[in-house]
Coordinates of C-alpha atoms in Angstrom, one line a residue:
M26 CA 0.6 10.0 -23.3
K27 CA 3.4 8.2 -21.4
K28 CA 0.8 6.2 -19.5
R29 CA -1.0 5.3 -22.7
M30 CA 2.2 4.1 -24.3
F31 CA 3.0 2.0 -21.2
Y32 CA -0.3 0.2 -21.3
F33 CA 0.1 -0.4 -25.1
A34 CA 3.5 -1.9 -24.5
L35 CA 2.1 -4.0 -21.6
V36 CA -0.6 -5.5 -23.9
L37 CA 2.0 -6.3 -26.6
L38 CA 4.1 -8.1 -24.0
F39 CA 1.2 -10.0 -22.6
L40 CA 0.1 -11.2 -26.1
F41 CA 3.5 -12.0 -27.6
S42 CA 6.0 -12.5 -24.9
N43 CA 4.6 -15.4 -22.8
E44 CA 7.9 -17.3 -22.9
A45 CA 9.9 -18.2 -20.1
I46 CA 8.5 -17.8 -16.7
A47 CA 6.9 -21.2 -16.9
G48 CA 10.1 -22.7 -18.1
T49 CA 12.3 -21.2 -15.4
K50 CA 14.0 -23.7 -13.2
F51 CA 12.3 -23.4 -9.9
L52 CA 14.5 -23.5 -6.8
T53 CA 13.4 -25.2 -3.6
Y54 CA 13.8 -23.1 -0.5
E55 CA 16.6 -25.3 0.7
Q56 CA 18.5 -24.8 -2.5
A57 CA 17.8 -21.0 -2.3
V58 CA 19.3 -20.8 1.2
E59 CA 22.4 -22.7 0.0
N60 CA 22.8 -20.6 -3.1
A61 CA 22.1 -17.3 -1.4
R62 CA 25.0 -17.3 1.0
G63 CA 27.6 -14.7 0.2
T64 CA 25.3 -12.9 -2.3
T65 CA 23.7 -9.4 -2.5
V66 CA 20.0 -8.8 -2.8
K67 CA 18.8 -5.5 -4.2
F68 CA 15.4 -4.6 -2.6
Y69 CA 13.5 -2.0 -4.5
M70 CA 10.8 -0.3 -2.4
W71 CA 9.1 3.0 -1.7
G72 CA 11.5 5.1 0.3
G73 CA 9.3 7.8 1.8
S74 CA 9.1 6.7 5.4
V75 CA 12.0 7.2 7.9
P76 CA 10.8 4.4 10.3
I77 CA 10.3 1.9 7.5
N78 CA 13.7 2.7 5.9
G79 CA 15.4 2.5 9.3
W80 CA 13.8 -0.9 10.0
V81 CA 14.9 -2.4 6.6
D82 CA 18.4 -0.8 6.8
G83 CA 18.9 -1.9 10.4
Y84 CA 17.0 -4.9 11.7
V85 CA 16.4 -6.7 8.4
T86 CA 19.8 -6.0 6.8
E87 CA 21.6 -7.1 10.0
T88 CA 19.6 -10.2 10.5
V89 CA 19.7 -11.6 7.0
K90 CA 23.5 -11.0 7.0
K91 CA 23.8 -12.9 10.3
K92 CA 21.4 -15.7 9.5
F93 CA 22.0 -16.3 5.8
G94 CA 25.2 -14.4 4.8
I95 CA 23.1 -12.1 2.5
T96 CA 24.0 -8.5 2.0
L97 CA 20.8 -6.5 1.5
N98 CA 20.8 -3.2 -0.4
R99 CA 17.7 -1.1 -0.2
V100 CA 17.0 0.9 -3.4
P101 CA 14.4 3.6 -2.8
M102 CA 12.0 3.9 -5.8
D103 CA 8.3 4.2 -6.4
A104 CA 6.7 1.0 -7.6
S105 CA 5.3 2.5 -10.8
V106 CA 8.9 3.6 -11.7
F107 CA 10.5 0.2 -11.1
V108 CA 7.7 -1.6 -13.0
N109 CA 8.4 0.6 -15.9
K110 CA 12.1 -0.2 -15.5
L111 CA 11.3 -3.9 -15.7
L112 CA 9.0 -3.4 -18.7
T113 CA 11.9 -1.6 -20.5
E114 CA 14.3 -4.4 -19.7
K115 CA 11.8 -7.0 -20.9
M116 CA 11.2 -5.2 -24.2
A117 CA 15.0 -5.0 -24.7
G118 CA 15.3 -8.7 -24.1
K119 CA 17.5 -8.2 -20.9
K120 CA 17.7 -11.7 -19.3
K121 CA 19.7 -10.5 -16.3
G122 CA 18.3 -7.3 -14.8
T123 CA 19.1 -5.1 -11.8
I124 CA 16.1 -5.8 -9.5
D125 CA 15.9 -8.8 -7.2
L126 CA 13.1 -8.2 -4.7
M127 CA 10.3 -5.6 -4.9
W128 CA 7.7 -4.2 -2.5
I129 CA 4.7 -4.1 -4.7
N130 CA 0.9 -4.5 -4.8
G131 CA -2.3 -3.2 -6.3
E132 CA -2.3 -1.9 -9.9
N133 CA 1.5 -2.2 -10.1
F134 CA 1.3 -5.9 -9.3
K135 CA -1.4 -6.5 -11.8
N136 CA 0.5 -4.6 -14.6
A137 CA 3.7 -6.5 -13.8
K138 CA 2.1 -9.9 -13.6
Q139 CA 0.1 -9.5 -16.9
A140 CA 3.3 -8.4 -18.6
G141 CA 5.3 -11.4 -17.4
L142 CA 7.6 -9.2 -15.3
L143 CA 7.5 -11.5 -12.2
Y144 CA 9.3 -14.7 -11.2
G145 CA 6.9 -17.3 -9.9
P146 CA 4.8 -18.9 -8.7
V147 CA 7.0 -18.7 -5.6
A148 CA 5.0 -18.2 -2.4
G149 CA 4.1 -21.8 -2.2
R150 CA 7.7 -22.8 -1.8
L151 CA 8.5 -20.6 1.1
P152 CA 8.2 -22.2 4.6
S153 CA 7.1 -19.1 6.5
V154 CA 4.2 -18.6 4.1
Q155 CA 3.1 -22.2 4.1
A156 CA 3.3 -22.6 7.9
Y157 CA 1.9 -19.3 9.2
V158 CA -0.2 -17.4 6.6
D159 CA -3.9 -17.9 6.0
P160 CA -4.1 -18.8 2.2
V161 CA -7.4 -16.8 1.9
S162 CA -5.6 -13.6 3.0
M163 CA -3.1 -13.8 0.1
A164 CA -5.5 -15.0 -2.7
F165 CA -6.2 -11.5 -4.2
D166 CA -4.5 -8.2 -4.4
F167 CA -6.9 -5.3 -5.2
G168 CA -9.3 -7.9 -6.6
F169 CA -6.6 -9.5 -8.9
P170 CA -5.5 -13.1 -8.4
V171 CA -2.1 -13.4 -6.8
D172 CA -1.5 -17.0 -7.9
H173 CA 1.6 -17.2 -5.5
F174 CA 3.5 -14.5 -7.5
E175 CA 3.6 -12.3 -4.5
V176 CA 4.7 -13.0 -0.9
P177 CA 2.7 -11.5 2.0
Y178 CA 4.5 -8.8 3.8
G179 CA 2.1 -6.7 5.9
K180 CA -1.3 -5.2 6.4
A181 CA -2.2 -1.6 6.4
Q182 CA -5.5 0.3 7.1
F183 CA -6.6 3.9 6.3
V184 CA -7.0 6.2 9.3
F185 CA -7.5 10.0 9.8
I186 CA -5.2 11.9 12.2
F187 CA -6.1 14.8 14.5
D188 CA -4.9 16.5 17.7
Q189 CA -7.4 16.0 20.5
A190 CA -6.0 19.2 22.2
K191 CA -7.5 21.1 19.2
I192 CA -10.4 18.9 18.1
T193 CA -12.5 17.2 20.8
T194 CA -14.9 15.4 18.5
P195 CA -13.5 14.6 15.0
P196 CA -16.0 14.0 12.1
D197 CA -16.6 10.2 12.0
S198 CA -18.6 10.1 8.8
F199 CA -18.1 11.6 5.4
E200 CA -21.4 13.6 5.8
N201 CA -20.0 15.0 9.0
L202 CA -16.6 15.6 7.4
K203 CA -18.3 17.8 4.7
T204 CA -20.0 19.8 7.5
W205 CA -16.7 20.1 9.4
I206 CA -14.8 21.3 6.4
K207 CA -17.3 24.0 5.6
A208 CA -17.2 25.2 9.2
H209 CA -13.4 25.2 9.3
P210 CA -12.3 26.6 5.9
G211 CA -8.7 26.0 4.9
Q212 CA -8.2 23.4 7.6
F213 CA -8.5 20.3 5.4
T214 CA -7.1 19.0 2.1
Y215 CA -5.9 15.7 0.6
P216 CA -3.0 14.6 -1.5
Q217 CA -3.5 14.8 -5.3
P218 CA -4.1 11.4 -6.9
P219 CA -2.3 9.3 -8.1
D220 CA -0.5 9.8 -4.7
F221 CA -1.2 6.5 -2.9
T222 CA -2.9 8.1 0.1
G223 CA -4.8 10.7 -1.8
S224 CA -6.1 8.0 -4.2
A225 CA -7.1 5.8 -1.2
F226 CA -9.0 8.8 0.3
I227 CA -11.2 9.2 -2.8
R228 CA -11.7 5.4 -3.1
Q229 CA -13.0 5.3 0.5
L230 CA -15.2 8.3 -0.2
F231 CA -16.5 6.6 -3.4
Y232 CA -17.6 3.7 -1.3
A233 CA -19.3 5.9 1.2
V234 CA -21.3 8.2 -1.1
T235 CA -22.4 5.4 -3.5
G236 CA -23.8 2.8 -1.1
G237 CA -20.8 0.7 0.0
H238 CA -18.1 -1.5 -1.5
E239 CA -20.0 -4.8 -2.1
Q240 CA -21.3 -3.7 -5.5
Y241 CA -17.8 -3.2 -6.9
M242 CA -16.2 -6.5 -5.9
K243 CA -17.0 -8.4 -9.0
G244 CA -14.7 -6.4 -11.2
F245 CA -15.0 -3.2 -13.2
D246 CA -18.5 -2.4 -14.4
E247 CA -18.6 0.6 -16.8
T248 CA -22.4 1.2 -16.4
L249 CA -22.2 1.0 -12.6
Y250 CA -19.2 3.3 -12.5
N251 CA -20.9 5.9 -14.7
Q252 CA -24.1 5.7 -12.7
N253 CA -22.4 6.2 -9.3
V254 CA -19.3 8.3 -9.8
P255 CA -21.1 11.7 -10.3
K256 CA -21.9 11.5 -6.5
L257 CA -18.2 11.4 -5.8
W258 CA -17.3 14.3 -8.0
G259 CA -20.2 16.3 -6.6
Y260 CA -19.0 15.8 -3.1
L261 CA -15.4 16.8 -4.0
Q262 CA -16.5 19.8 -6.0
D263 CA -18.7 20.9 -3.2
I264 CA -15.9 20.9 -0.6
A265 CA -13.2 22.3 -2.9
P266 CA -13.7 26.0 -2.1
Y267 CA -13.4 25.3 1.6
L268 CA -10.1 23.3 1.3
W269 CA -6.6 24.5 2.0
Q270 CA -5.7 27.1 -0.6
K271 CA -9.4 27.2 -1.5
G272 CA -8.9 24.0 -3.5
E273 CA -6.9 25.9 -6.1
T274 CA -4.0 23.5 -5.5
Y275 CA -3.5 20.2 -3.7
P276 CA -0.5 18.7 -1.9
K277 CA 1.5 16.7 -4.5
S278 CA 2.2 13.9 -2.1
I279 CA 1.4 12.6 1.4
A280 CA 4.7 14.0 2.5
A281 CA 3.6 17.5 1.6
L282 CA 0.3 17.0 3.5
E283 CA 2.4 15.7 6.4
L284 CA 4.3 19.0 6.6
L285 CA 1.1 21.0 6.5
F286 CA -0.2 19.1 9.5
E287 CA 3.0 19.3 11.4
R288 CA 3.1 23.1 10.9
G289 CA -0.5 23.4 11.9
E290 CA -1.7 24.7 8.5
V291 CA -4.3 22.0 8.4
A292 CA -6.1 20.3 11.3
L293 CA -6.6 16.9 9.9
N294 CA -4.2 14.5 8.3
M295 CA -4.5 11.0 6.9
S296 CA -2.4 7.8 6.5
Y297 CA -2.7 4.4 4.9
H298 CA -0.8 3.2 8.0
Q299 CA -2.7 2.7 11.2
A300 CA 0.4 3.3 13.4
H301 CA 1.7 6.3 11.6
A302 CA 0.7 8.7 14.3
A303 CA 2.3 6.5 16.9
N304 CA 5.5 6.6 14.9
K305 CA 5.4 10.3 14.7
I306 CA 4.9 10.7 18.4
L307 CA 7.9 8.5 19.1
E308 CA 9.9 10.6 16.6
G309 CA 8.9 13.8 18.4
K310 CA 7.2 15.2 15.3
Y311 CA 3.7 15.0 16.8
P312 CA 2.5 16.0 20.3
E313 CA 1.4 13.3 22.7
S314 CA -2.2 14.5 22.2
V315 CA -2.4 13.3 18.6
R316 CA -4.9 10.5 17.9
T317 CA -6.4 8.6 15.0
F318 CA -10.0 7.8 13.9
V319 CA -11.9 5.9 11.2
M320 CA -15.1 6.6 9.4
Q321 CA -18.3 4.8 10.4
K322 CA -18.9 3.7 6.9
G323 CA -15.6 1.9 6.5
S324 CA -11.9 2.1 6.5
I325 CA -10.0 0.6 3.5
Y326 CA -7.4 -2.0 4.3
N327 CA -5.1 -4.1 2.2
T328 CA -2.4 -6.8 2.4
H329 CA 0.9 -5.7 0.8
F330 CA 3.4 -8.0 -0.7
T331 CA 6.9 -8.5 -2.0
A332 CA 7.6 -10.1 -5.4
I333 CA 10.7 -11.2 -7.4
A334 CA 11.6 -9.8 -10.8
Y335 CA 11.4 -12.2 -13.7
N336 CA 15.1 -11.5 -14.6
A337 CA 16.4 -11.1 -11.0
P338 CA 20.1 -11.7 -10.9
N339 CA 19.8 -13.2 -7.5
I340 CA 16.5 -15.2 -7.4
A341 CA 17.8 -17.4 -4.5
G342 CA 18.7 -14.5 -2.3
A343 CA 15.3 -12.8 -3.1
M344 CA 13.5 -15.9 -2.1
V345 CA 15.3 -16.2 1.2
V346 CA 14.7 -12.5 2.1
A347 CA 11.0 -12.6 1.1
D348 CA 10.5 -15.7 3.3
F349 CA 12.3 -14.0 6.2
L350 CA 10.1 -10.9 5.9
A351 CA 7.1 -13.2 6.4
S352 CA 8.6 -15.1 9.3
P353 CA 7.2 -14.7 12.9
E354 CA 10.5 -13.2 14.0
A355 CA 10.4 -10.4 11.4
Q356 CA 6.7 -9.8 11.6
L357 CA 6.9 -9.3 15.3
S358 CA 9.7 -6.8 15.0
K359 CA 7.8 -5.0 12.2
N360 CA 4.6 -4.8 14.2
N361 CA 6.3 -2.8 17.0
P362 CA 5.7 0.9 16.5
Q363 CA 9.2 1.6 17.8
N364 CA 10.3 0.0 14.5
W365 CA 7.4 0.4 12.0
G366 CA 4.0 -0.6 13.4
D367 CA 2.9 -2.5 10.3
F368 CA 0.3 -5.1 11.2
T369 CA 1.2 -8.8 10.7
V370 CA 0.1 -11.1 7.8
L371 CA 0.4 -14.1 10.1
D372 CA -2.6 -16.2 11.3
M373 CA -2.4 -16.1 15.1
K374 CA -4.0 -19.6 15.2
K375 CA -0.9 -21.0 13.5
L376 CA 1.7 -19.5 15.8
S377 CA 3.1 -20.9 19.0
P378 CA 1.6 -19.8 22.3
D379 CA 4.7 -17.9 23.2
M380 CA 4.7 -16.0 19.9
V381 CA 1.0 -15.1 20.3
K382 CA 1.8 -13.7 23.7
A383 CA 4.7 -11.7 22.2
F384 CA 2.3 -10.1 19.7
E385 CA -0.3 -9.4 22.3
A386 CA 2.3 -7.8 24.6
L387 CA 3.2 -5.2 22.0
D388 CA 2.5 -1.6 23.0
L389 CA 1.0 -0.1 19.8
G390 CA 0.8 3.4 21.3
A391 CA -2.2 5.5 22.5
A392 CA -2.6 6.9 19.0
T393 CA -3.2 3.5 17.4
L394 CA -6.8 2.3 17.4
P395 CA -7.5 -1.0 19.0
L396 CA -7.4 -3.9 16.6
E397 CA -11.1 -4.7 17.3
Q398 CA -12.1 -1.2 16.3
L399 CA -10.0 -1.3 13.1
N400 CA -11.4 -4.7 12.2
S401 CA -15.0 -3.7 12.7
A402 CA -14.5 -0.8 10.3
A403 CA -12.4 -2.6 7.7
V404 CA -13.5 -2.8 4.1
P405 CA -11.5 -4.4 1.2
E406 CA -9.7 -2.5 -1.5
I407 CA -11.5 -1.8 -4.8
P408 CA -10.5 -3.8 -7.9
A409 CA -7.6 -2.2 -9.7
E410 CA -9.6 -1.1 -12.8
Y411 CA -11.7 1.2 -10.6
L412 CA -8.5 2.7 -9.0
T413 CA -6.9 3.7 -12.3
R414 CA -10.2 5.1 -13.7
L415 CA -10.9 7.2 -10.5
E416 CA -7.3 8.6 -10.6
S417 CA -7.5 9.6 -14.3
D418 CA -11.1 11.0 -14.0
W419 CA -10.1 13.0 -10.8
Q420 CA -7.7 14.9 -13.0
K421 CA -10.5 16.0 -15.3
Q422 CA -13.4 16.4 -12.9
I423 CA -11.5 18.1 -10.0
L424 CA -8.1 19.4 -11.0
G425 CA -9.3 20.3 -14.5
K426 CA -12.2 22.3 -13.2
K427 CA -10.4 24.7 -10.9

């Protein structure tokens, strides 16, 4: 019911509240740098990763303070929650809000953009984006036009995680995964959608069991969805009795699945972050023998972004921080698994030879697959309408049929 009310309010705002963004005075980057000095930027972002939080609180916070005189405050919050917060502020006519910069993408970006909750277009005014990012890579977010309302931040790809001391040959296709699950009852599960990673797992499976991703790239097709989706539910219903807890319950989040894997209760883990296992080995949470793998029929990837709230109290500061996050300096630091391991959004052909060498010299860790292998398996994200439909239907078809 709450979700239905949210979308109803979103539609009303889209239809009747198209005021202001176009009339907002747009700052140049130079003006933003001048106006941002001595200010505070509140950066709302998912807070579930220790390495990511540490990188933002350490390197990013210290550098923007030193270079631009900006105080950065990280505010941990799921994207769906802060989008709802913005929606509430918009409906209340709040012209000065509490959010400056956001880490956002996918269905949350689409909802926010359609409801007029974002400041922009802005990416075209940021020098790092203009100089170093391939425009094609930032044109769409989960099939939805970005129109420069988001600023590229990083790239992530879905991988599975295993311990090669326990599993010598992991299942490298979804057909083999089903066989493996039935041969190892209780050793596999996945987070319950709408958890981000659990949702990505079923989207990837949807591609694999229905003939690939290409057919879905033109936008949501109800007839096509209804024709193909029974294959997905059939697969998931078939494996359910062989899952952890016999499929009677599912981990509520990727953090819960992470604990099961660390404790050895399940033998396979998953992550929408290709360097996650390398991070965990560095933290001492995983043994050195942990590795990652991708499925033969594709591994979903996406570009993730930052965006500025329509009523940000510090638009200038948010612009400067968003640009810094897309700079070669910050992207190189972020790409290092010692810090985060997130892949860069930068076009190597646009970087200086020295910077290219610096990226190539990074030790991504033995648990991180080579870039060539990841690229060869990479498939794009599904349009957002499919995502929301799969998540809601999973509740009925899988959780509701226990």
